[in-house]
Short mmCIF file of C-alpha atoms and ligand atoms in Angstrom, two decimals:
data_model
loop_
_atom_site.label_atom_id
_atom_site.label_comp_id
_atom_site.label_asym_id
_atom_site.label_seq_id
_atom_site.Cartn_x
_atom_site.Cartn_y
_atom_site.Cartn_z
CA MET A 1 0.01 -0.46 -0.11
CA THR A 2 1.09 3.53 -0.58
CA ARG A 3 2.71 4.78 1.71
CA GLN A 4 1.50 8.40 3.33
CA TYR A 5 3.37 11.47 3.50
CA GLY A 6 3.02 15.51 3.81
CA ILE A 7 3.79 18.77 5.10
CA ILE A 8 2.07 21.02 7.54
CA GLY A 9 1.95 24.12 7.81
CA HIS A 10 -0.15 27.78 7.12
CA PRO A 11 -0.03 28.88 4.88
CA LEU A 12 1.52 26.57 2.70
CA ALA A 13 0.89 28.03 -0.60
CA HIS A 14 4.57 27.56 -2.42
CA SER A 15 5.72 24.66 -0.56
CA LEU A 16 8.57 22.77 -2.34
CA SER A 17 8.94 19.72 -0.26
CA PRO A 18 6.23 18.14 -2.40
CA LEU A 19 8.36 18.10 -5.70
CA VAL A 20 11.65 17.18 -3.42
CA HIS A 21 10.15 13.95 -1.62
CA ASN A 22 7.72 12.71 -4.45
CA TRP A 23 10.96 12.91 -6.97
CA GLY A 24 12.88 10.75 -3.97
CA PHE A 25 10.03 8.14 -4.27
CA SER A 26 10.36 7.85 -7.10
CA ARG A 27 14.10 7.97 -7.88
CA PHE A 28 14.54 5.21 -5.08
CA GLY A 29 11.82 3.04 -6.74
CA ILE A 30 9.37 3.88 -2.97
CA ASP A 31 5.70 3.77 -3.04
CA GLY A 32 4.95 6.82 -1.37
CA HIS A 33 3.39 9.92 -1.66
CA TYR A 34 3.82 13.23 -0.47
CA GLU A 35 1.42 16.38 -0.23
CA ALA A 36 0.52 19.56 0.85
CA CYS A 37 -1.84 19.88 4.19
CA ASP A 38 -2.59 23.29 4.54
CA THR A 39 -3.90 23.30 7.82
CA PRO A 40 -4.32 26.49 10.19
CA PRO A 41 -3.46 25.78 13.91
CA GLU A 42 -7.17 25.03 15.20
CA ALA A 43 -6.91 22.23 12.76
CA LEU A 44 -3.63 21.22 14.21
CA SER A 45 -5.94 18.49 16.64
CA ALA A 46 -7.76 17.16 14.33
CA PHE A 47 -4.77 16.87 11.71
CA MET A 48 -2.97 14.73 14.11
CA ALA A 49 -5.76 12.15 15.01
CA ARG A 50 -6.03 11.39 11.44
CA PHE A 51 -2.60 11.28 11.22
CA ARG A 52 -2.05 8.75 13.70
CA GLN A 53 -5.29 6.62 12.36
CA ILE A 54 -4.31 6.53 9.06
CA PRO A 55 -1.63 5.90 9.73
CA MET A 56 0.28 8.60 7.94
CA ALA A 57 4.11 7.48 7.67
CA GLY A 58 6.06 10.77 8.34
CA LEU A 59 5.11 14.65 8.37
CA SER A 60 7.06 17.69 7.36
CA VAL A 61 5.97 20.77 10.12
CA THR A 62 6.21 24.51 9.09
CA ILE A 63 5.16 27.42 11.01
CA PRO A 64 3.16 28.05 12.65
CA HIS A 65 3.19 24.34 14.34
CA LYS A 66 6.70 23.48 14.70
CA THR A 67 6.52 23.94 18.34
CA ALA A 68 2.68 23.17 18.80
CA VAL A 69 2.90 20.06 17.08
CA MET A 70 5.50 18.03 19.94
CA ALA A 71 2.45 18.08 22.21
CA TYR A 72 1.25 15.54 19.78
CA ALA A 73 4.52 12.84 19.29
CA ASP A 74 5.24 9.95 21.54
CA ALA A 75 9.07 11.18 22.20
CA VAL A 76 11.55 14.53 20.93
CA THR A 77 14.68 14.21 20.62
CA ASP A 78 17.45 15.88 22.60
CA LEU A 79 18.06 18.20 19.38
CA GLY A 80 14.54 18.99 18.87
CA LEU A 81 14.11 20.09 22.69
CA GLU A 82 17.43 21.57 22.68
CA VAL A 83 15.87 24.06 19.55
CA GLY A 84 12.41 24.13 20.76
CA ALA A 85 10.64 23.41 17.56
CA VAL A 86 10.59 20.48 15.45
CA ASN A 87 9.85 20.18 11.79
CA THR A 88 9.70 16.46 11.01
CA LEU A 89 8.00 13.17 12.81
CA TYR A 90 8.79 10.23 11.87
CA TRP A 91 8.22 6.06 13.20
CA ARG A 92 10.33 3.93 15.22
CA GLY A 93 8.51 0.88 15.62
CA ASN A 94 5.16 2.10 17.48
CA VAL A 95 6.62 5.42 18.96
CA LEU A 96 5.94 8.31 16.93
CA TRP A 97 9.24 10.66 17.61
CA ALA A 98 9.69 14.61 16.15
CA GLU A 99 13.46 15.62 14.97
CA ASN A 100 14.68 18.95 13.88
CA THR A 101 16.57 19.13 10.61
CA ASP A 102 17.07 22.92 10.37
CA VAL A 103 19.79 22.67 12.45
CA GLU A 104 21.82 19.52 9.52
CA GLY A 105 20.12 21.48 7.26
CA PHE A 106 22.38 24.75 8.38
CA CYS A 107 25.40 23.09 9.43
CA ARG A 108 26.17 20.68 6.38
CA PRO A 109 26.47 24.04 3.82
CA LEU A 110 29.14 25.29 6.61
CA VAL A 111 30.78 22.19 7.02
CA GLU A 112 31.25 21.32 3.17
CA ALA A 113 32.21 24.88 2.44
CA GLY A 114 35.62 23.84 4.91
CA LEU A 115 34.61 26.96 6.88
CA SER A 116 35.66 27.11 10.43
CA VAL A 117 32.98 29.07 12.73
CA GLY A 118 34.96 31.80 14.78
CA ALA A 119 33.16 35.11 15.72
CA ALA A 120 29.13 34.83 14.56
CA LEU A 121 26.13 37.46 13.98
CA VAL A 122 22.83 35.81 13.49
CA LEU A 123 20.68 38.88 12.65
CA GLY A 124 16.89 38.02 13.18
CA CYS A 125 15.41 35.78 16.55
CA GLY A 126 13.00 34.04 15.52
CA GLY A 127 12.23 30.15 14.58
CA ALA A 128 15.06 30.01 12.10
CA ALA A 129 17.50 31.62 14.60
CA ARG A 130 17.14 29.41 17.33
CA ALA A 131 17.97 26.03 15.13
CA VAL A 132 20.72 28.76 13.90
CA VAL A 133 22.08 29.47 16.94
CA VAL A 134 21.92 25.58 18.03
CA GLY A 135 23.81 24.89 14.59
CA LEU A 136 26.42 27.35 15.58
CA LYS A 137 27.13 26.19 19.08
CA ARG A 138 27.83 22.29 17.21
CA LEU A 139 30.21 23.70 14.54
CA GLY A 140 31.67 25.65 17.94
CA ALA A 141 31.58 29.02 17.23
CA SER A 142 34.30 30.90 19.16
CA ARG A 143 31.73 33.82 20.28
CA ILE A 144 28.14 34.17 19.56
CA ALA A 145 25.91 37.08 19.23
CA VAL A 146 21.67 37.78 18.14
CA THR A 147 20.51 40.73 17.24
CA GLY A 148 17.09 41.91 15.87
CA ARG A 149 14.71 45.01 14.95
CA THR A 150 12.72 44.26 18.48
CA ARG A 151 15.59 44.55 21.36
CA GLU A 152 13.33 42.41 23.87
CA LYS A 153 13.17 39.30 21.35
CA ALA A 154 16.96 39.63 20.50
CA GLU A 155 17.34 39.96 24.43
CA ALA A 156 14.61 36.60 25.11
CA LEU A 157 16.67 34.25 22.47
CA ALA A 158 19.78 35.81 24.02
CA GLY A 159 18.71 34.62 27.31
CA ALA A 160 17.51 30.89 25.96
CA PHE A 161 20.53 30.14 24.94
CA ASP A 162 23.30 32.76 26.38
CA LEU A 163 24.51 34.67 23.59
CA GLU A 164 25.83 38.39 23.69
CA VAL A 165 23.01 40.80 22.15
CA VAL A 166 23.76 43.67 20.21
CA ASP A 167 21.96 46.05 18.81
CA TRP A 168 20.12 46.75 15.91
CA GLU A 169 21.92 50.36 15.16
CA ALA A 170 25.15 48.62 16.52
CA ARG A 171 25.29 44.80 14.30
CA ALA A 172 27.84 46.46 11.79
CA ASP A 173 29.94 47.03 14.80
CA TYR A 174 30.55 43.64 16.22
CA PRO A 175 34.11 41.60 14.74
CA ALA A 176 31.72 38.99 12.85
CA GLN A 177 33.53 36.18 10.71
CA LEU A 178 30.10 35.06 9.92
CA CYS A 179 27.03 36.92 9.72
CA VAL A 180 23.62 34.60 9.25
CA ASN A 181 20.51 36.56 8.12
CA ALA A 182 17.55 34.49 9.79
CA THR A 183 15.18 37.57 8.76
CA PRO A 184 13.24 37.69 5.61
CA MET A 185 14.64 40.52 4.17
CA GLY A 186 16.02 40.43 0.65
CA MET A 187 12.69 38.03 -0.02
CA LEU A 188 11.60 38.30 -3.33
CA GLY A 189 8.58 40.97 -3.43
CA ARG A 190 8.36 43.98 -0.97
CA LEU A 191 11.15 42.92 1.05
CA GLU A 192 14.02 42.87 -1.70
CA ALA A 193 15.37 45.47 -2.42
CA LEU A 194 16.66 45.40 1.81
CA SER A 195 19.65 44.09 3.00
CA PRO A 196 19.81 42.81 6.86
CA TYR A 197 23.69 43.93 7.04
CA PRO A 198 25.87 47.16 5.44
CA SER A 199 27.91 46.19 2.93
CA GLU A 200 30.64 48.48 3.27
CA ARG A 201 31.64 46.37 7.03
CA LEU A 202 32.23 43.50 4.43
CA GLY A 203 35.04 42.08 3.31
CA PRO A 204 37.50 39.29 2.45
CA GLY A 205 38.05 36.89 5.65
CA GLN A 206 34.67 36.79 6.50
CA ALA A 207 31.38 34.62 5.55
CA VAL A 208 27.84 35.41 4.94
CA TYR A 209 24.98 32.77 4.71
CA ASP A 210 21.58 34.28 3.58
CA LEU A 211 18.42 32.02 4.84
CA VAL A 212 16.84 33.83 1.77
CA TYR A 213 17.07 31.60 -1.23
CA ASN A 214 14.61 33.52 -3.51
CA PRO A 215 15.71 35.81 -5.13
CA ARG A 216 18.56 33.46 -6.26
CA LEU A 217 20.77 35.85 -6.00
CA THR A 218 19.66 38.34 -2.97
CA ARG A 219 20.84 41.67 -2.39
CA PHE A 220 23.06 40.84 1.07
CA ALA A 221 24.73 37.69 -0.97
CA ALA A 222 25.36 39.65 -3.21
CA GLU A 223 27.11 42.38 -1.84
CA ALA A 224 28.94 39.93 0.16
CA GLY A 225 30.10 39.18 -2.54
CA HIS A 226 31.26 41.85 -4.19
CA ALA A 227 32.92 42.68 -0.76
CA GLY A 228 35.26 39.47 -1.40
CA ALA A 229 33.51 37.76 2.08
CA THR A 230 32.33 34.19 1.42
CA VAL A 231 28.75 33.39 0.58
CA VAL A 232 26.71 30.57 1.43
CA SER A 233 23.34 29.86 0.01
CA GLY A 234 19.72 28.95 1.74
CA LEU A 235 19.16 26.59 -0.74
CA ASP A 236 21.98 24.20 0.57
CA MET A 237 20.04 24.48 3.71
CA PHE A 238 16.95 24.06 2.19
CA VAL A 239 17.98 20.91 0.32
CA TYR A 240 20.18 19.29 3.60
CA GLN A 241 17.16 19.57 5.82
CA ALA A 242 14.98 17.69 3.33
CA VAL A 243 17.93 15.15 2.43
CA GLU A 244 17.74 14.42 6.47
CA GLN A 245 13.99 14.24 6.88
CA PHE A 246 13.97 11.36 3.42
CA ARG A 247 16.48 10.13 5.11
CA LEU A 248 14.49 9.14 8.60
CA TRP A 249 11.70 8.32 6.60
CA THR A 250 13.32 6.08 4.17
CA GLY A 251 16.84 4.87 5.33
CA ARG A 252 17.82 6.31 1.79
CA VAL A 253 20.08 9.38 0.92
CA LEU A 254 18.40 12.02 -1.89
CA PRO A 255 21.73 13.01 -4.00
CA ALA A 256 21.80 16.64 -3.52
CA GLU A 257 23.61 16.98 -6.37
CA GLU A 258 20.81 16.22 -8.27
CA LEU A 259 18.52 17.95 -5.43
CA ARG A 260 19.93 20.92 -5.88
CA PRO A 261 19.39 21.35 -9.96
CA LEU A 262 15.84 20.22 -9.94
CA LEU A 263 15.10 23.07 -7.19
CA MET A 264 16.61 25.75 -8.83
CA GLN A 265 14.79 24.93 -12.10
CA ALA A 266 11.93 24.65 -9.85
CA LEU A 267 12.71 28.20 -8.26
CA TYR A 268 14.66 30.57 -10.69
CA GLY A 269 13.42 28.48 -14.19
CA GLU A 270 12.46 31.42 -15.92
CA ALA A 271 15.52 33.66 -14.73
CA LEU A 272 17.87 30.47 -16.10
CA ALA A 273 16.77 30.15 -19.36
CA ARG A 274 17.41 33.93 -19.10
CA GLY A 275 20.77 33.73 -18.24
P1 NAP B 301 10.21 34.41 12.11
O1 NAP B 301 10.05 33.53 13.03
O2 NAP B 301 8.62 34.80 11.44
O3 NAP B 301 11.40 35.44 11.80
C1 NAP B 301 11.85 36.59 11.39
C2 NAP B 301 12.82 37.36 11.94
O4 NAP B 301 13.12 38.64 10.93
C3 NAP B 301 12.41 38.22 13.41
O5 NAP B 301 13.14 38.48 14.37
C4 NAP B 301 11.54 39.50 12.54
O6 NAP B 301 11.72 40.40 13.50
C5 NAP B 301 12.21 39.48 11.38
N1 NAP B 301 12.24 40.57 10.73
C6 NAP B 301 11.44 40.38 9.89
N2 NAP B 301 11.10 41.43 9.16
C7 NAP B 301 11.75 41.69 9.16
C8 NAP B 301 12.27 43.65 8.67
N3 NAP B 301 11.68 43.88 7.39
N4 NAP B 301 13.33 44.12 8.58
C9 NAP B 301 14.02 43.38 9.55
N5 NAP B 301 13.60 42.30 10.61
C10 NAP B 301 12.88 41.65 10.33
O7 NAP B 301 11.13 34.01 10.83
P2 NAP B 301 11.95 32.56 10.96
O8 NAP B 301 11.01 31.37 10.65
O9 NAP B 301 12.41 32.81 11.47
O10 NAP B 301 12.29 32.58 9.42
C11 NAP B 301 13.48 33.29 8.39
C12 NAP B 301 14.28 33.20 6.97
O11 NAP B 301 14.42 32.54 7.22
C13 NAP B 301 12.50 33.64 6.35
O12 NAP B 301 13.04 34.31 5.52
C14 NAP B 301 12.56 32.18 5.77
O13 NAP B 301 12.03 32.04 4.47
C15 NAP B 301 14.42 31.67 6.37
N6 NAP B 301 14.26 30.30 6.18
C16 NAP B 301 15.14 29.71 5.67
C17 NAP B 301 15.20 28.49 5.71
C18 NAP B 301 15.85 27.88 4.75
O14 NAP B 301 15.95 26.07 4.56
N7 NAP B 301 17.03 28.12 3.76
C19 NAP B 301 14.63 27.56 6.86
C20 NAP B 301 14.31 28.55 7.74
C21 NAP B 301 13.63 29.79 7.36
P3 NAP B 301 10.08 41.20 14.34
O15 NAP B 301 10.29 39.53 15.24
O16 NAP B 301 10.71 41.89 15.31
O17 NAP B 301 9.05 40.88 13.63
#
């Protein structure tokens, strides 16, 4: 019987996850099907009851359910507890586990780029920033600071993870070797013209990691590249969090070098065709 998988979130308009995982099932000849299940908060409880009743074989979880869904799992991994949010549900025997694969997704591109993480500045203090901070700790960052336009939120994140807090207006004064954009600034649409960091403070010997991957080259990434900094793409974070989900569900490893062009075509197809 076809094994059912899906993603819950709200709104879920342009999720790339069905493309990734359905491609993975056909790539490995697995009888599985993955679909987007737009689920507003008030429908989470009923969805999870159906999930167990069917039962579905696995689930991706996105905003706004990443913390709330933990209560519906039988067990949460240590990593999920550390972050305080999960994005993946999977079965081991009769036990439904909740895991956070965003941390692995964030770390892998840095490891593959051979970047050693020194002093790191996290721009933004929402849900993604939590996974970034846990990832930076795992990678042995020498110092981690967080900054955000809402000072109280930055202080709350810093308090939870024992980080330095930097005033948003003074963010360029922090001696960051790695700057991570965990805000939506630069995202396609009304925020596209924005960068979270002044480009005159970027140069060789620094690295930037932009979690925003649409457009293909954000203003932040473009300016960092021009300044001679190393640029790490948020698309790779998306790729590796999905690779890790698929591995938890099937034991198979999706080849990132095949997945990346598939996603690039889906995201930037027209732009790629135009060169
Ligand atoms: P979130 O929980 O809504 O947090 C967003 C953060 O950005 C908050 O600190 C928010 O500040 C700040 N922010 C929003 N608009 C801003 C603006 N115009 N100027 C300055 N700061 C602003 O979102 P999230 O889940 O952490 O996601 C953050 C970004 O990462 C999104 O663009 C998301 O698409 C991306 N992301 C990418 C991946 C990937 O795989 N590459 C994974 C997860 C997330 P306030 O709280 O003060 O509003």
